[in-house]
Short mmCIF file of C-alpha atoms and ligand atoms in Angstrom, two decimals:
data_model
loop_
_atom_site.label_atom_id
_atom_site.label_comp_id
_atom_site.label_asym_id
_atom_site.label_seq_id
_atom_site.Cartn_x
_atom_site.Cartn_y
_atom_site.Cartn_z
CA MET A 1 0.00 0.00 0.00
CA LYS A 2 1.26 3.44 -0.99
CA ILE A 3 0.10 6.74 0.47
CA THR A 4 0.38 10.23 -1.00
CA TYR A 5 -0.48 13.59 0.47
CA ASP A 6 -1.32 16.73 -1.50
CA ARG A 7 -0.18 19.77 0.46
CA SER A 8 -2.00 22.17 -1.86
CA ALA A 9 -5.37 20.54 -1.09
CA CYS A 10 -4.77 20.28 2.68
CA GLN A 11 -6.64 22.86 4.79
CA GLY A 12 -5.50 21.61 8.16
CA HIS A 13 -8.60 19.77 9.34
CA ASN A 14 -6.22 17.50 11.29
CA ARG A 15 -8.35 14.41 10.94
CA CYS A 16 -5.31 12.50 9.70
CA TYR A 17 -3.18 13.50 12.68
CA MET A 18 -5.93 12.47 15.09
CA LEU A 19 -6.58 9.12 13.44
CA ALA A 20 -3.07 8.13 12.42
CA SER A 21 -0.42 10.01 14.35
CA GLU A 22 2.10 7.31 13.35
CA LEU A 23 1.70 8.46 9.76
CA PHE A 24 0.92 12.16 10.09
CA ASP A 25 2.33 14.96 12.17
CA THR A 26 1.24 18.60 11.93
CA ASP A 27 3.35 21.72 11.49
CA ASP A 28 2.87 24.70 13.78
CA GLU A 29 0.14 26.12 11.57
CA GLY A 30 -1.78 22.85 11.67
CA TYR A 31 -1.02 21.58 8.16
CA ALA A 32 -0.28 17.90 7.85
CA ILE A 33 3.18 16.39 7.47
CA LEU A 34 3.31 12.88 6.03
CA LEU A 35 5.85 10.88 8.00
CA VAL A 36 6.35 7.95 5.65
CA GLU A 37 7.55 7.93 2.10
CA GLY A 38 5.93 5.56 -0.35
CA ASP A 39 5.07 2.22 1.23
CA VAL A 40 2.92 2.10 4.34
CA PRO A 41 4.19 -0.44 6.91
CA ALA A 42 1.77 -3.37 6.96
CA GLU A 43 0.67 -2.79 10.55
CA LEU A 44 -0.37 0.78 9.71
CA GLU A 45 -2.40 0.04 6.59
CA GLU A 46 -5.70 0.24 8.39
CA LYS A 47 -4.81 3.60 9.87
CA ALA A 48 -3.66 4.93 6.51
CA GLN A 49 -7.01 3.96 5.03
CA LEU A 50 -8.83 5.68 7.89
CA ALA A 51 -6.88 8.90 7.40
CA ALA A 52 -7.67 8.94 3.68
CA ASP A 53 -11.34 8.11 4.27
CA ASN A 54 -11.79 10.99 6.68
CA CYS A 55 -9.93 13.83 5.01
CA PRO A 56 -12.67 16.30 4.05
CA GLU A 57 -10.49 17.87 1.36
CA PHE A 58 -9.53 14.59 -0.36
CA ALA A 59 -5.87 15.47 0.17
CA ILE A 60 -4.77 11.90 0.98
CA THR A 61 -4.72 9.10 -1.59
CA ILE A 62 -4.06 5.42 -1.14
CA ASN A 63 -2.81 3.16 -3.90
CA GLU A 64 -2.78 -0.57 -3.42
CA MET W 1 -36.06 41.94 21.38
CA ALA W 2 -39.39 42.11 19.55
CA THR W 3 -39.08 41.01 15.94
CA ALA W 4 -41.97 40.81 13.52
CA PRO W 5 -42.88 37.19 12.73
CA ARG W 6 -41.49 35.97 9.40
CA PRO W 7 -44.08 35.51 6.66
CA THR W 8 -45.16 31.88 6.26
CA VAL W 9 -43.37 29.75 3.67
CA THR W 10 -45.62 27.64 1.45
CA ASP W 11 -43.06 26.43 -1.08
CA TRP W 12 -39.53 25.79 0.14
CA SER W 13 -38.13 25.51 -3.38
CA THR W 14 -39.14 29.05 -4.40
CA ASP W 15 -39.59 30.98 -1.18
CA PHE W 16 -37.44 29.35 1.54
CA ASP W 17 -36.55 31.29 4.66
CA HIS W 18 -33.77 29.88 6.82
CA THR W 19 -34.74 32.22 9.66
CA HIS W 20 -38.32 30.91 9.88
CA PRO W 21 -39.25 28.78 12.91
CA ASP W 22 -40.56 26.07 10.53
CA TYR W 23 -37.05 25.78 9.09
CA ALA W 24 -35.56 25.52 12.58
CA ALA W 25 -38.02 22.76 13.38
CA SER W 26 -37.50 20.61 10.27
CA ALA W 27 -34.40 21.72 8.35
CA PRO W 28 -33.04 18.19 7.67
CA GLN W 29 -36.31 17.17 6.00
CA ILE W 30 -36.34 20.37 3.93
CA TRP W 31 -32.76 19.74 2.73
CA ASP W 32 -33.54 16.13 1.81
CA ASP W 33 -36.65 17.16 -0.15
CA LEU W 34 -34.88 19.99 -1.97
CA ARG W 35 -31.86 17.84 -2.85
CA GLU W 36 -34.24 15.50 -4.69
CA THR W 37 -36.47 18.11 -6.34
CA CYS W 38 -34.60 21.41 -6.59
CA PRO W 39 -30.96 21.09 -5.51
CA ILE W 40 -30.19 24.80 -5.89
CA ALA W 41 -33.28 26.59 -4.66
CA HIS W 42 -33.89 30.32 -4.91
CA SER W 43 -35.89 32.69 -2.75
CA ASP W 44 -36.59 36.39 -3.20
CA ARG W 45 -36.22 36.89 0.53
CA PHE W 46 -33.30 38.93 1.82
CA GLY W 47 -32.89 40.55 -1.59
CA GLY W 48 -32.30 37.21 -3.32
CA THR W 49 -30.86 34.05 -1.76
CA TRP W 50 -29.75 30.70 -3.20
CA LEU W 51 -29.79 27.45 -1.22
CA PRO W 52 -27.70 24.56 -2.62
CA THR W 53 -28.17 21.25 -0.83
CA ARG W 54 -25.79 18.87 -2.65
CA HIS W 55 -22.34 18.20 -1.21
CA ASP W 56 -20.80 18.77 -4.62
CA ASP W 57 -22.27 22.23 -5.15
CA ILE W 58 -21.59 23.36 -1.59
CA SER W 59 -17.99 22.23 -1.99
CA THR W 60 -17.57 24.00 -5.34
CA ILE W 61 -18.96 27.29 -4.03
CA SER W 62 -16.78 27.09 -0.89
CA LYS W 63 -13.72 26.74 -3.09
CA ASP W 64 -14.53 29.61 -5.47
CA PRO W 65 -13.92 32.83 -3.52
CA GLU W 66 -13.66 34.83 -6.73
CA ARG W 67 -17.29 34.35 -7.66
CA PHE W 68 -18.54 33.85 -4.10
CA SER W 69 -17.17 36.52 -1.78
CA SER W 70 -16.92 36.24 1.98
CA GLN W 71 -17.50 39.94 2.45
CA GLY W 72 -20.92 38.90 3.75
CA VAL W 73 -21.28 35.60 5.62
CA VAL W 74 -24.52 36.18 7.51
CA VAL W 75 -27.62 36.71 5.37
CA THR W 76 -29.45 39.97 6.11
CA GLU W 77 -31.69 42.43 4.30
CA PHE W 78 -28.71 44.78 4.27
CA ARG W 79 -25.39 44.35 2.50
CA PRO W 80 -22.20 44.74 4.53
CA ASP W 81 -20.52 48.08 3.95
CA ILE W 82 -16.93 47.25 4.88
CA PRO W 83 -15.40 45.98 1.66
CA ALA W 84 -13.44 42.79 1.22
CA PRO W 85 -10.52 42.03 1.15
CA MET W 86 -10.54 42.75 4.90
CA GLY W 87 -14.24 43.04 5.77
CA TYR W 88 -15.62 43.55 9.25
CA ALA W 89 -14.24 40.45 10.93
CA PRO W 90 -11.04 39.12 9.33
CA PRO W 91 -10.40 36.41 8.27
CA ILE W 92 -13.99 35.17 7.99
CA THR W 93 -15.12 38.24 6.01
CA SER W 94 -11.89 38.48 4.00
CA ASP W 95 -11.19 37.34 0.47
CA PRO W 96 -7.84 36.46 -1.07
CA PRO W 97 -5.16 37.69 -0.97
CA PHE W 98 -5.71 39.42 2.40
CA HIS W 99 -7.51 36.37 3.78
CA SER W 100 -4.47 34.15 4.08
CA ILE W 101 -2.51 36.87 5.87
CA ALA W 102 -5.26 37.46 8.44
CA ARG W 103 -5.78 33.72 8.85
CA GLY W 104 -2.08 32.97 9.05
CA ILE W 105 -1.77 35.19 12.10
CA MET W 106 -4.25 33.00 13.98
CA LEU W 107 -3.19 29.52 12.91
CA LYS W 108 -0.36 29.08 15.42
CA PHE W 109 -2.57 29.94 18.37
CA PHE W 110 -5.16 27.37 17.25
CA SER W 111 -2.93 24.56 15.97
CA PRO W 112 -3.67 21.09 17.34
CA LYS W 113 -0.62 21.06 19.58
CA ALA W 114 -1.26 24.56 20.96
CA ILE W 115 -4.87 23.65 21.69
CA GLU W 116 -4.00 20.38 23.46
CA ALA W 117 -2.56 22.53 26.25
CA TRP W 118 -6.07 23.83 26.98
CA GLU W 119 -7.47 20.41 27.86
CA PRO W 120 -7.11 20.83 31.67
CA ALA W 121 -8.84 24.22 31.56
CA VAL W 122 -11.74 22.86 29.52
CA ARG W 123 -12.09 19.85 31.82
CA ARG W 124 -12.07 22.04 34.91
CA THR W 125 -14.82 24.22 33.43
CA CYS W 126 -17.01 21.19 32.69
CA GLN W 127 -16.41 19.73 36.15
CA GLU W 128 -17.35 23.00 37.86
CA LEU W 129 -20.60 23.19 35.91
CA ILE W 130 -21.39 19.56 36.72
CA ALA W 131 -20.72 20.15 40.42
CA ASP W 132 -23.28 23.01 40.34
CA ILE W 133 -25.82 20.79 38.62
CA LYS W 134 -25.27 18.02 41.19
CA ASP W 135 -25.87 20.55 43.97
CA ARG W 136 -29.15 21.55 42.37
CA ILE W 137 -30.22 17.93 42.07
CA LYS W 138 -29.28 17.30 45.70
CA ALA W 139 -31.33 20.34 46.68
CA GLY W 140 -34.33 18.61 45.15
CA GLU W 141 -34.53 19.84 41.55
CA SER W 142 -35.69 17.04 39.28
CA GLU W 143 -35.29 18.78 35.93
CA ILE W 144 -32.25 20.64 34.62
CA ASP W 145 -32.08 22.68 31.44
CA ALA W 146 -28.79 21.29 30.12
CA ALA W 147 -28.48 24.02 27.48
CA LYS W 148 -28.74 26.79 30.03
CA ALA W 149 -26.91 25.07 32.90
CA TYR W 150 -24.19 23.33 30.93
CA SER W 151 -23.59 23.54 27.18
CA GLN W 152 -23.91 27.31 26.80
CA HIS W 153 -21.32 28.10 29.48
CA ILE W 154 -18.47 25.92 28.27
CA PRO W 155 -17.34 27.89 25.20
CA VAL W 156 -18.01 31.22 26.92
CA ARG W 157 -15.74 30.40 29.84
CA VAL W 158 -13.03 28.93 27.66
CA ILE W 159 -12.90 31.87 25.25
CA ALA W 160 -13.08 34.36 28.14
CA GLU W 161 -10.04 32.64 29.62
CA MET W 162 -8.18 32.73 26.29
CA LEU W 163 -8.93 36.43 25.86
CA ASP W 164 -8.38 37.08 29.57
CA LEU W 165 -11.79 38.77 29.88
CA PRO W 166 -13.95 38.37 33.00
CA ASN W 167 -16.27 35.34 33.10
CA GLU W 168 -19.09 37.64 34.19
CA ASP W 169 -19.03 39.24 30.73
CA GLY W 170 -20.44 35.97 29.39
CA ASP W 171 -23.99 37.34 29.36
CA LYS W 172 -22.79 40.30 27.34
CA PHE W 173 -21.15 37.94 24.84
CA ARG W 174 -24.39 36.05 24.42
CA GLY W 175 -26.22 39.32 23.77
CA PHE W 176 -23.70 40.27 21.09
CA ILE W 177 -24.04 36.87 19.48
CA HIS W 178 -27.79 37.05 19.47
CA ASN W 179 -27.67 40.46 17.78
CA THR W 180 -25.31 39.19 15.10
CA LEU W 181 -26.50 35.68 14.35
CA GLU W 182 -30.05 35.19 15.52
CA ALA W 183 -31.43 38.68 14.89
CA PRO W 184 -28.96 40.00 12.33
CA GLY W 185 -29.28 43.48 10.92
CA LEU W 186 -31.35 44.73 13.85
CA ASP W 187 -28.40 46.08 15.80
CA GLU W 188 -28.50 49.24 13.71
CA ASP W 189 -30.87 50.60 16.35
CA LEU W 190 -28.71 49.68 19.34
CA PRO W 191 -27.13 52.45 21.38
CA TRP W 192 -23.39 52.50 20.61
CA GLU W 193 -22.52 51.70 24.23
CA GLU W 194 -24.32 48.37 23.92
CA THR W 195 -22.53 47.17 20.82
CA ILE W 196 -19.76 44.63 20.69
CA ASP W 197 -17.56 47.20 18.92
CA PHE W 198 -17.82 49.64 21.83
CA TYR W 199 -17.04 46.90 24.34
CA LEU W 200 -14.05 45.59 22.41
CA ASP W 201 -12.56 48.98 21.50
CA ALA W 202 -12.16 49.65 25.23
CA LYS W 203 -10.59 46.23 25.84
CA VAL W 204 -8.14 46.52 22.96
CA ALA W 205 -7.05 49.99 24.10
CA GLU W 206 -6.52 48.67 27.66
CA ARG W 207 -4.53 45.70 26.43
CA ARG W 208 -2.30 47.77 24.16
CA GLU W 209 -1.23 49.65 27.29
CA ASN W 210 -0.68 46.52 29.29
CA LEU W 211 0.20 43.43 27.29
CA GLY W 212 -0.20 39.94 28.75
CA ASP W 213 0.04 36.42 27.33
CA ASP W 214 -3.60 36.22 26.27
CA LEU W 215 -5.06 36.12 22.76
CA ILE W 216 -5.91 39.84 22.61
CA SER W 217 -2.31 40.70 23.44
CA TYR W 218 -1.12 38.14 20.90
CA LEU W 219 -3.12 39.97 18.20
CA CYS W 220 -1.91 43.37 19.44
CA GLU W 221 1.65 42.12 19.02
CA ALA W 222 1.12 40.46 15.64
CA ASP W 223 2.24 42.24 12.50
CA ILE W 224 1.74 42.20 8.77
CA GLU W 225 5.09 42.77 7.09
CA GLY W 226 6.34 44.74 10.07
CA MET W 227 3.18 46.84 10.51
CA PRO W 228 1.03 46.20 13.61
CA LEU W 229 -2.58 45.19 12.90
CA LEU W 230 -5.08 48.05 12.68
CA ASP W 231 -7.29 48.41 15.76
CA GLU W 232 -10.29 47.54 13.56
CA HIS W 233 -8.57 44.33 12.54
CA VAL W 234 -7.83 43.28 16.13
CA ARG W 235 -11.34 44.22 17.21
CA GLY W 236 -12.96 42.44 14.28
CA THR W 237 -10.99 39.26 14.87
CA ILE W 238 -11.87 39.16 18.56
CA ALA W 239 -15.51 39.84 17.72
CA LEU W 240 -15.26 36.93 15.31
CA LEU W 241 -13.83 34.61 17.98
CA ILE W 242 -16.66 35.50 20.32
CA ILE W 243 -19.34 35.23 17.68
CA ALA W 244 -17.97 32.21 15.80
CA GLY W 245 -16.67 30.30 18.80
CA ILE W 246 -19.55 30.37 21.25
CA ASP W 247 -22.93 29.77 19.62
CA THR W 248 -21.45 27.16 17.36
CA THR W 249 -19.81 25.06 20.06
CA TRP W 250 -22.75 25.49 22.42
CA SER W 251 -24.97 24.15 19.62
CA ALA W 252 -22.73 21.17 18.88
CA ILE W 253 -22.55 20.15 22.54
CA GLY W 254 -26.28 20.67 23.04
CA ALA W 255 -27.27 18.71 19.94
CA SER W 256 -25.00 15.83 20.93
CA MET W 257 -26.61 15.72 24.37
CA TRP W 258 -30.05 15.88 22.78
CA HIS W 259 -29.08 12.81 20.76
CA LEU W 260 -27.67 10.89 23.70
CA ALA W 261 -30.70 11.72 25.85
CA GLN W 262 -32.84 9.84 23.35
CA SER W 263 -30.56 6.93 22.57
CA PRO W 264 -29.88 4.47 25.40
CA ALA W 265 -27.96 2.29 22.92
CA ASP W 266 -25.53 5.06 22.00
CA ARG W 267 -25.15 6.00 25.68
CA SER W 268 -24.08 2.50 26.62
CA ARG W 269 -21.80 2.24 23.60
CA TRP W 270 -20.10 5.49 24.64
CA ILE W 271 -19.63 4.26 28.21
CA ASP W 272 -18.56 0.69 27.41
CA ASP W 273 -16.32 1.34 24.42
CA PRO W 274 -13.87 4.24 24.76
CA ALA W 275 -12.42 3.43 21.33
CA VAL W 276 -15.69 4.49 19.71
CA ARG W 277 -15.59 7.99 21.18
CA PRO W 278 -13.44 9.75 18.57
CA PHE W 279 -15.75 8.38 15.88
CA ALA W 280 -18.83 9.35 17.85
CA ILE W 281 -17.62 12.94 18.14
CA GLU W 282 -17.18 13.19 14.37
CA GLU W 283 -20.59 11.62 13.80
CA PHE W 284 -22.17 14.17 16.15
CA LEU W 285 -20.44 16.86 14.10
CA ARG W 286 -21.66 15.37 10.82
CA PHE W 287 -25.23 14.69 11.82
CA TYR W 288 -25.82 17.82 13.86
CA ALA W 289 -23.44 20.20 12.09
CA PRO W 290 -24.56 23.52 13.53
CA VAL W 291 -23.19 26.02 11.03
CA THR W 292 -24.51 27.31 7.70
CA MET W 293 -22.35 30.00 6.15
CA ALA W 294 -23.18 32.40 3.34
CA ARG W 295 -21.40 34.11 0.47
CA LEU W 296 -22.19 37.24 -1.51
CA ILE W 297 -22.27 36.75 -5.26
CA ALA W 298 -19.52 39.00 -6.57
CA ALA W 299 -20.70 39.40 -10.18
CA ASP W 300 -23.55 38.06 -12.31
CA THR W 301 -22.73 34.44 -13.02
CA GLU W 302 -24.27 31.18 -14.08
CA PHE W 303 -23.79 28.30 -11.68
CA GLU W 304 -25.09 24.83 -12.58
CA GLY W 305 -27.63 26.48 -14.85
CA CYS W 306 -28.79 28.98 -12.23
CA PRO W 307 -28.63 32.68 -13.13
CA MET W 308 -27.07 34.21 -10.03
CA LYS W 309 -27.03 37.98 -9.71
CA LYS W 310 -24.39 40.21 -8.20
CA GLY W 311 -25.33 41.07 -4.63
CA GLU W 312 -27.51 38.00 -4.06
CA TRP W 313 -26.64 35.56 -1.30
CA ALA W 314 -25.60 31.93 -1.59
CA LEU W 315 -26.12 29.95 1.59
CA LEU W 316 -23.68 27.14 2.36
CA PRO W 317 -25.64 24.68 4.49
CA PHE W 318 -22.77 22.40 5.53
CA PRO W 319 -25.22 20.24 7.51
CA ALA W 320 -27.12 19.58 4.25
CA ALA W 321 -23.87 18.54 2.53
CA ASN W 322 -23.32 16.14 5.44
CA ARG W 323 -26.59 14.36 4.69
CA ASP W 324 -26.12 13.98 0.94
CA PRO W 325 -26.41 10.27 0.07
CA GLU W 326 -24.01 10.84 -2.86
CA ALA W 327 -21.28 11.68 -0.36
CA PHE W 328 -22.12 9.49 2.65
CA GLU W 329 -23.31 5.92 2.98
CA ARG W 330 -26.61 5.69 4.87
CA ALA W 331 -26.45 9.48 5.11
CA ASP W 332 -29.72 9.82 7.00
CA GLU W 333 -28.68 7.49 9.84
CA PHE W 334 -26.62 8.34 12.89
CA ILE W 335 -23.92 5.65 12.99
CA ILE W 336 -21.87 6.05 16.12
CA ASP W 337 -18.81 4.21 14.77
CA ARG W 338 -18.93 5.53 11.19
CA ALA W 339 -15.43 4.91 9.83
CA ARG W 340 -15.64 6.94 6.60
CA ASN W 341 -16.71 10.40 7.57
CA ARG W 342 -15.49 13.31 5.48
CA HIS W 343 -18.01 15.64 7.09
CA THR W 344 -17.97 19.35 6.38
CA ALA W 345 -19.10 20.71 9.75
CA PHE W 346 -16.07 23.00 9.81
CA GLY W 347 -16.43 24.11 6.21
CA LEU W 348 -14.29 23.34 3.18
CA GLY W 349 -11.51 25.22 1.45
CA ILE W 350 -9.59 28.25 2.60
CA HIS W 351 -12.00 29.30 5.37
CA ARG W 352 -11.87 25.94 7.21
CA CYS W 353 -12.77 26.73 10.82
CA VAL W 354 -9.67 28.05 12.54
CA GLY W 355 -11.20 26.99 15.86
CA SER W 356 -11.91 23.39 14.84
CA ASN W 357 -9.30 21.88 17.14
CA LEU W 358 -10.66 23.86 20.08
CA ALA W 359 -14.26 23.07 19.17
CA ARG W 360 -13.49 19.34 19.03
CA LEU W 361 -11.68 19.50 22.35
CA GLU W 362 -14.63 21.26 24.00
CA LEU W 363 -17.17 18.88 22.50
CA ARG W 364 -15.18 15.79 23.50
CA ILE W 365 -14.50 16.89 27.08
CA ALA W 366 -18.05 18.18 27.55
CA ILE W 367 -19.51 14.82 26.58
CA GLU W 368 -16.86 12.79 28.43
CA GLU W 369 -17.44 14.65 31.68
CA TRP W 370 -21.21 14.67 31.32
CA MET W 371 -21.36 10.93 30.58
CA ALA W 372 -19.02 10.15 33.45
CA ALA W 373 -21.27 12.11 35.82
CA PHE W 374 -24.70 11.19 34.39
CA GLY W 375 -24.60 8.01 32.35
CA ASP W 376 -28.37 7.85 32.36
CA PHE W 377 -30.58 10.79 31.44
CA GLU W 378 -33.53 11.60 29.21
CA LEU W 379 -35.43 14.54 27.77
CA ALA W 380 -37.98 15.80 30.29
CA ASP W 381 -40.35 16.59 27.43
CA PRO W 382 -39.26 16.49 23.78
CA ASP W 383 -41.79 19.21 22.93
CA THR W 384 -40.13 21.81 25.13
CA VAL W 385 -36.77 21.55 23.36
CA LEU W 386 -36.23 24.82 21.51
CA TRP W 387 -33.99 24.97 18.41
CA SER W 388 -32.41 28.23 17.32
CA THR W 389 -33.34 29.82 14.02
CA GLY W 390 -30.88 31.26 11.50
CA GLN W 391 -27.45 30.10 10.45
CA VAL W 392 -26.38 28.40 13.68
CA ARG W 393 -28.58 25.49 14.62
CA GLY W 394 -28.74 23.94 18.05
CA PRO W 395 -30.97 23.49 21.11
CA ARG W 396 -31.34 26.67 23.15
CA SER W 397 -33.43 24.96 25.80
CA LEU W 398 -32.87 21.30 26.71
CA PRO W 399 -34.75 20.16 29.81
CA ILE W 400 -33.24 16.91 31.11
CA ARG W 401 -34.47 14.43 33.71
CA PHE W 402 -32.36 11.90 35.60
CA PRO W 403 -34.06 8.58 36.37
CA SER W 404 -33.34 7.66 39.98
C1 LIG E 501 -18.56 23.06 16.74
C2 LIG E 501 -18.16 24.32 16.72
C3 LIG E 501 -17.83 25.08 15.47
C4 LIG E 501 -18.30 24.90 14.19
C5 LIG E 501 -19.28 23.87 13.68
C6 LIG E 501 -17.65 25.90 13.37
C7 LIG E 501 -17.85 26.04 12.01
C8 LIG E 501 -17.18 26.90 11.19
C9 LIG E 501 -17.32 26.96 9.77
C10 LIG E 501 -18.27 26.11 8.95
C11 LIG E 501 -16.46 27.90 9.30
C12 LIG E 501 -16.22 28.24 7.83
C13 LIG E 501 -16.67 29.60 7.49
C14 LIG E 501 -16.77 29.86 6.01
O1 LIG E 501 -16.59 28.97 5.16
O2 LIG E 501 -17.08 31.01 5.69
C15 LIG E 501 -15.79 28.46 10.45
C16 LIG E 501 -14.84 29.46 10.39
C17 LIG E 501 -14.20 29.98 11.50
N1 LIG E 501 -14.35 29.56 12.81
FE1 LIG E 501 -15.52 28.07 13.46
N2 LIG E 501 -16.81 26.65 14.15
C18 LIG E 501 -16.89 26.18 15.43
C19 LIG E 501 -16.18 26.64 16.52
C20 LIG E 501 -15.23 27.63 16.48
C21 LIG E 501 -14.42 28.06 17.59
C22 LIG E 501 -14.45 27.44 18.98
C23 LIG E 501 -13.64 29.09 17.14
C24 LIG E 501 -12.62 29.91 17.86
C25 LIG E 501 -12.63 30.20 19.12
C26 LIG E 501 -13.96 29.29 15.75
C27 LIG E 501 -13.35 30.24 14.94
C28 LIG E 501 -13.51 30.33 13.58
C29 LIG E 501 -12.80 31.29 12.75
C30 LIG E 501 -11.79 32.31 13.22
C31 LIG E 501 -13.24 31.07 11.43
C32 LIG E 501 -12.81 31.84 10.19
C33 LIG E 501 -11.79 31.10 9.40
C34 LIG E 501 -11.47 31.77 8.09
O3 LIG E 501 -12.28 32.53 7.56
O4 LIG E 501 -10.35 31.53 7.55
N3 LIG E 501 -14.93 28.39 15.38
N4 LIG E 501 -16.23 27.82 11.58
S1 LIG E 502 -7.21 15.52 7.19
FE1 LIG E 502 -6.74 16.27 5.14
S2 LIG E 502 -7.03 18.46 5.21
FE2 LIG E 502 -6.88 17.69 7.27
S3 LIG E 502 -4.77 17.95 7.86
FE3 LIG E 502 -5.02 15.90 7.13
S4 LIG E 502 -4.57 16.04 4.98
FE4 LIG E 502 -4.90 18.10 5.65
#
């Protein structure tokens, strides 16, 4: 599973940080920072999916 | 304040009125009907107002500040006279490019990590209010109005603490909010000394003399390219925090309690399964999203086949977007553990609620503390629950009974 994050779509709703803090941090203005590059570790796949499914701005994409 | 009753609405697709008591009573049904029959409705009221109810259209309008200006965000008969890009209350009444500057100043104060530090203060506030309610119950009261005794005080106390303003001014804040949101446009007749602007001008002047570590001082010290913010900017932003932060959060907490009061199953799920709580909070926000925003149409334009005229309003009913079956599975059901929930309670696009982290914190702690104190409670009489009219929707009176 691969995860990508589109900074230009992100509006800092922080759903990703709340649901998957292993995968997302936030900067001091509240925009998301993706902590992994490319492949999502297997044990975090569920959380990655949750983050993508709850981003109101569709800024997170998952590719199997 | 005496206001003339709004004329009756007979056809919601051609003459809707979001300030009518019938709308307050049955808005979700009206949105569902319109989405099927007339997804972008028009009304001549308020000098021309459009009401989109599909998630798609609400999202597109939110993300098109060029055609849909934020200079006006509360629908009134009048048109705001302070022009964008700044507007009366930056950043909510600002358009690009000024918007991102005004918003950027606030983001650090409201970032998730900065807001986490407020958790103990929010919890203390909720616990104090609950202790008062327990005293009243002990003294023999069998019914408590949870809106008046609990939900309405939480955001007032928290924002007063952030701004370092006295708690006792809470009643004043509620008056200001009422004048702006629930009876907008009528404050033209108010004596100057009773307006929010008069109150805040004095506070800003005081604070400029004597800076502290509160949010007013933070704004007094902020700058735009080396220039301090204008007094009107500081005042407008504080007015915005009071107006946008209180009614909204009060409504979200109250509506969530209204739900729990009527759902023993969701009460037990909340108590027995702490892992469900973060999902429950988001589902409360989706299902009972309290805020509808508005935009002013900047120039004549055609949108999805609708001829929109410069100076007309477009309402953005985020709660209607949240119930669109195209965007949500089983949209009309409250599902406490909903795992896919891209709700729009805090808006979409560049104006995403700056206070969303604070609002979530308040909602979560308010419900946590309430459920820990009173796991079992019910509405005293569903018919006496009173929902607000206008662009912020929530219970203003919520009589609760505790089975013994
Ligand atoms: C559950 C409670 C709340 C809800 C549902 C809510 C909802 C919203 C919505 C929908 C917007 C978007 C406005 C637009 O598109 O024009 C907004 C903006 C805003 N909200 Fe909230 N809000 C809540 C609580 C708060 C709190 C607690 C604060 C701060 C103390 C706050 C401060 C703001 C500010 C400053 C903006 C303007 C952002 C901008 O224009 O860039 N809100 N809110
Ligand atoms: S949930 Fe989406 S919009 Fe929000 S911070 Fe994460 S990526 Fe950005």
